Coordinates of C-alpha atoms in Angstrom, one line a residue:
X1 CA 0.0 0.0 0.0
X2 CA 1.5 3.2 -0.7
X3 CA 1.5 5.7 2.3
X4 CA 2.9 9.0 3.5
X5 CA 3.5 9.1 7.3
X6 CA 3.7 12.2 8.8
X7 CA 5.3 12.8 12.1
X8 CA 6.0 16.0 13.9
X9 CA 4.0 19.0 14.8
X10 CA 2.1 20.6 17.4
X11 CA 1.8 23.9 19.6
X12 CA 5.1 25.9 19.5
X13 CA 5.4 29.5 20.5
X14 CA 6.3 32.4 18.4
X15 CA 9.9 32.2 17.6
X16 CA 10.2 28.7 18.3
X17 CA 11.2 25.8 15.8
X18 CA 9.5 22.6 14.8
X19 CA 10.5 19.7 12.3
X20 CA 7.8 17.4 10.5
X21 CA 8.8 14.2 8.8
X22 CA 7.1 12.5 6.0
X23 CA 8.0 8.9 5.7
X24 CA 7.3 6.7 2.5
X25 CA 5.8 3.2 2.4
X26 CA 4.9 0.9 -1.1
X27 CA 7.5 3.1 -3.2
X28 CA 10.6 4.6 -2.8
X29 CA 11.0 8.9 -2.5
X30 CA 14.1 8.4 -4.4
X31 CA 12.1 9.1 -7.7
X32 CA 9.8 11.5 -7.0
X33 CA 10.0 15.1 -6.2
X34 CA 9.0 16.2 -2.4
X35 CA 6.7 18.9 -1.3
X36 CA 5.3 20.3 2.0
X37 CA 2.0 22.5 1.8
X38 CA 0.2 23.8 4.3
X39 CA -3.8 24.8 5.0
X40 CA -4.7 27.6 7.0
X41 CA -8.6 27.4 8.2
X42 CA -10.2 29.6 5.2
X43 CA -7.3 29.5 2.9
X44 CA -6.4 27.8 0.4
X45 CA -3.5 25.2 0.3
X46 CA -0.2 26.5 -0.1
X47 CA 3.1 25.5 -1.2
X48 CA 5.7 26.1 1.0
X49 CA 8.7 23.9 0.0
X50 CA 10.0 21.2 -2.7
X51 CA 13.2 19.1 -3.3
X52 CA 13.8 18.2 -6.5
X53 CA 14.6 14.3 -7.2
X54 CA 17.1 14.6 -9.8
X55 CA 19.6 17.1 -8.5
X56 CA 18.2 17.7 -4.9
X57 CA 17.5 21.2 -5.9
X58 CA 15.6 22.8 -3.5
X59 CA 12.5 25.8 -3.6
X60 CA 11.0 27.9 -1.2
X61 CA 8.0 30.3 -1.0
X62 CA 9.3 33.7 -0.5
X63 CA 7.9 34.1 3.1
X64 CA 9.8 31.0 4.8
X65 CA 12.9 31.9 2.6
X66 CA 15.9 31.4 5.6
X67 CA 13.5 29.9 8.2
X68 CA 12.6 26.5 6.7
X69 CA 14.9 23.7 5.3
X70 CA 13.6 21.0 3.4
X71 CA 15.5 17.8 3.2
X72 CA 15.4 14.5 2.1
X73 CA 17.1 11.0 3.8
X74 CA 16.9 8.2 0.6
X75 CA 18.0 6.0 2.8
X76 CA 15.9 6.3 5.2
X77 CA 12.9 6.7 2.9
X78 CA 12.4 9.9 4.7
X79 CA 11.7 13.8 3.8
X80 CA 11.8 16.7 6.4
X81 CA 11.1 20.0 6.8
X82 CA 12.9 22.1 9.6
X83 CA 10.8 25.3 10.6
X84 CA 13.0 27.8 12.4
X85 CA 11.4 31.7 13.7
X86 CA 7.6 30.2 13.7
X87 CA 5.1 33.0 13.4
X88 CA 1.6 32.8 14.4
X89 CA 0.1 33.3 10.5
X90 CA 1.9 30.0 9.9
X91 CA -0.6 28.0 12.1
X92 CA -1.9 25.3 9.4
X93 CA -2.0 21.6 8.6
X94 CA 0.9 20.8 7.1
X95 CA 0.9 18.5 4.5
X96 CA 3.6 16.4 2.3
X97 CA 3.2 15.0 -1.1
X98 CA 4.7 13.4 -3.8
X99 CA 5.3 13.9 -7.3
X100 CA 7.2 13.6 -10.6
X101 CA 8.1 17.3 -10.5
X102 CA 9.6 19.9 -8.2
X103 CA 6.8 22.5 -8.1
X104 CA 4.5 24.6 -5.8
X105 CA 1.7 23.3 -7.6
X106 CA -0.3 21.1 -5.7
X107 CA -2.1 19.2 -8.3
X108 CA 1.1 18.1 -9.8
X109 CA 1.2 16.0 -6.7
X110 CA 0.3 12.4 -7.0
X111 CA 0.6 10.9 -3.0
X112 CA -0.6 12.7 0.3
X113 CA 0.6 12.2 3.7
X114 CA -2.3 12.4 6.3
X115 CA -1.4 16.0 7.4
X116 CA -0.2 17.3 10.7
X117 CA -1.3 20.5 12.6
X118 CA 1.2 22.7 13.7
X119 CA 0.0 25.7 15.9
X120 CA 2.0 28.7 17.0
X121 CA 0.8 30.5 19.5
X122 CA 1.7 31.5 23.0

């Protein structure tokens, strides 16, 4: 069965860090592009990272630019996203996918993990 696990998340304060982790069963990540998104309540779904699975390239929207570091583990089957400076706007689910492409774009995204809230708030 092919599955994203996500792990991570929660209630951090403002300023604080957090690191989700997506983990891959039935397939291997090794081929496919990675992305995190995230859903705010009333907003639409957002891209906010990608890692390319050719070159390891990696893309960020311009407002976590220097606070969040995707990454990948092959070997471990494993992609994370480190979240440094959380602000209170970024309260969402946080989501990873999938895909054949690195892109912001969530319909180019073929697998979902289960998504995992992460709340900043003091």
């Amino acid at each position: 069965q092919v599955q994203l696990v996500q792990y991570g998340g929660g209630l951090v304060q403002p300023g604080g860090s957090l690191r989700l982790s997506c983990a891959a069963s039935g397939f291997t990540l090794d081929s496919y592009a990675m992305g995190w998104f995230r859903q705010a309540p009333g907003k639409e779904r957002e891209g906010v990272s990608c890692i390319s699975a050719t070159d390891g390239r990696t893309y960020y929207t311009d407002s976590v630019k220097g606070r969040f570091t995707i990454s990948r583990d092959n070997a471990k089957n494993t992609v994370y996203q480190q979240m440094n400076s959380l602000k209170p706007e970024e309260t969402a689910v946080y989501y990873c996918a999938a895909g054949l492409g690195a892109t912001m774009t969530a319909s180019r995204y073929h697998y979902w993990g289960q998504g995992t809230q992460v709340t900043v708030s003091s």
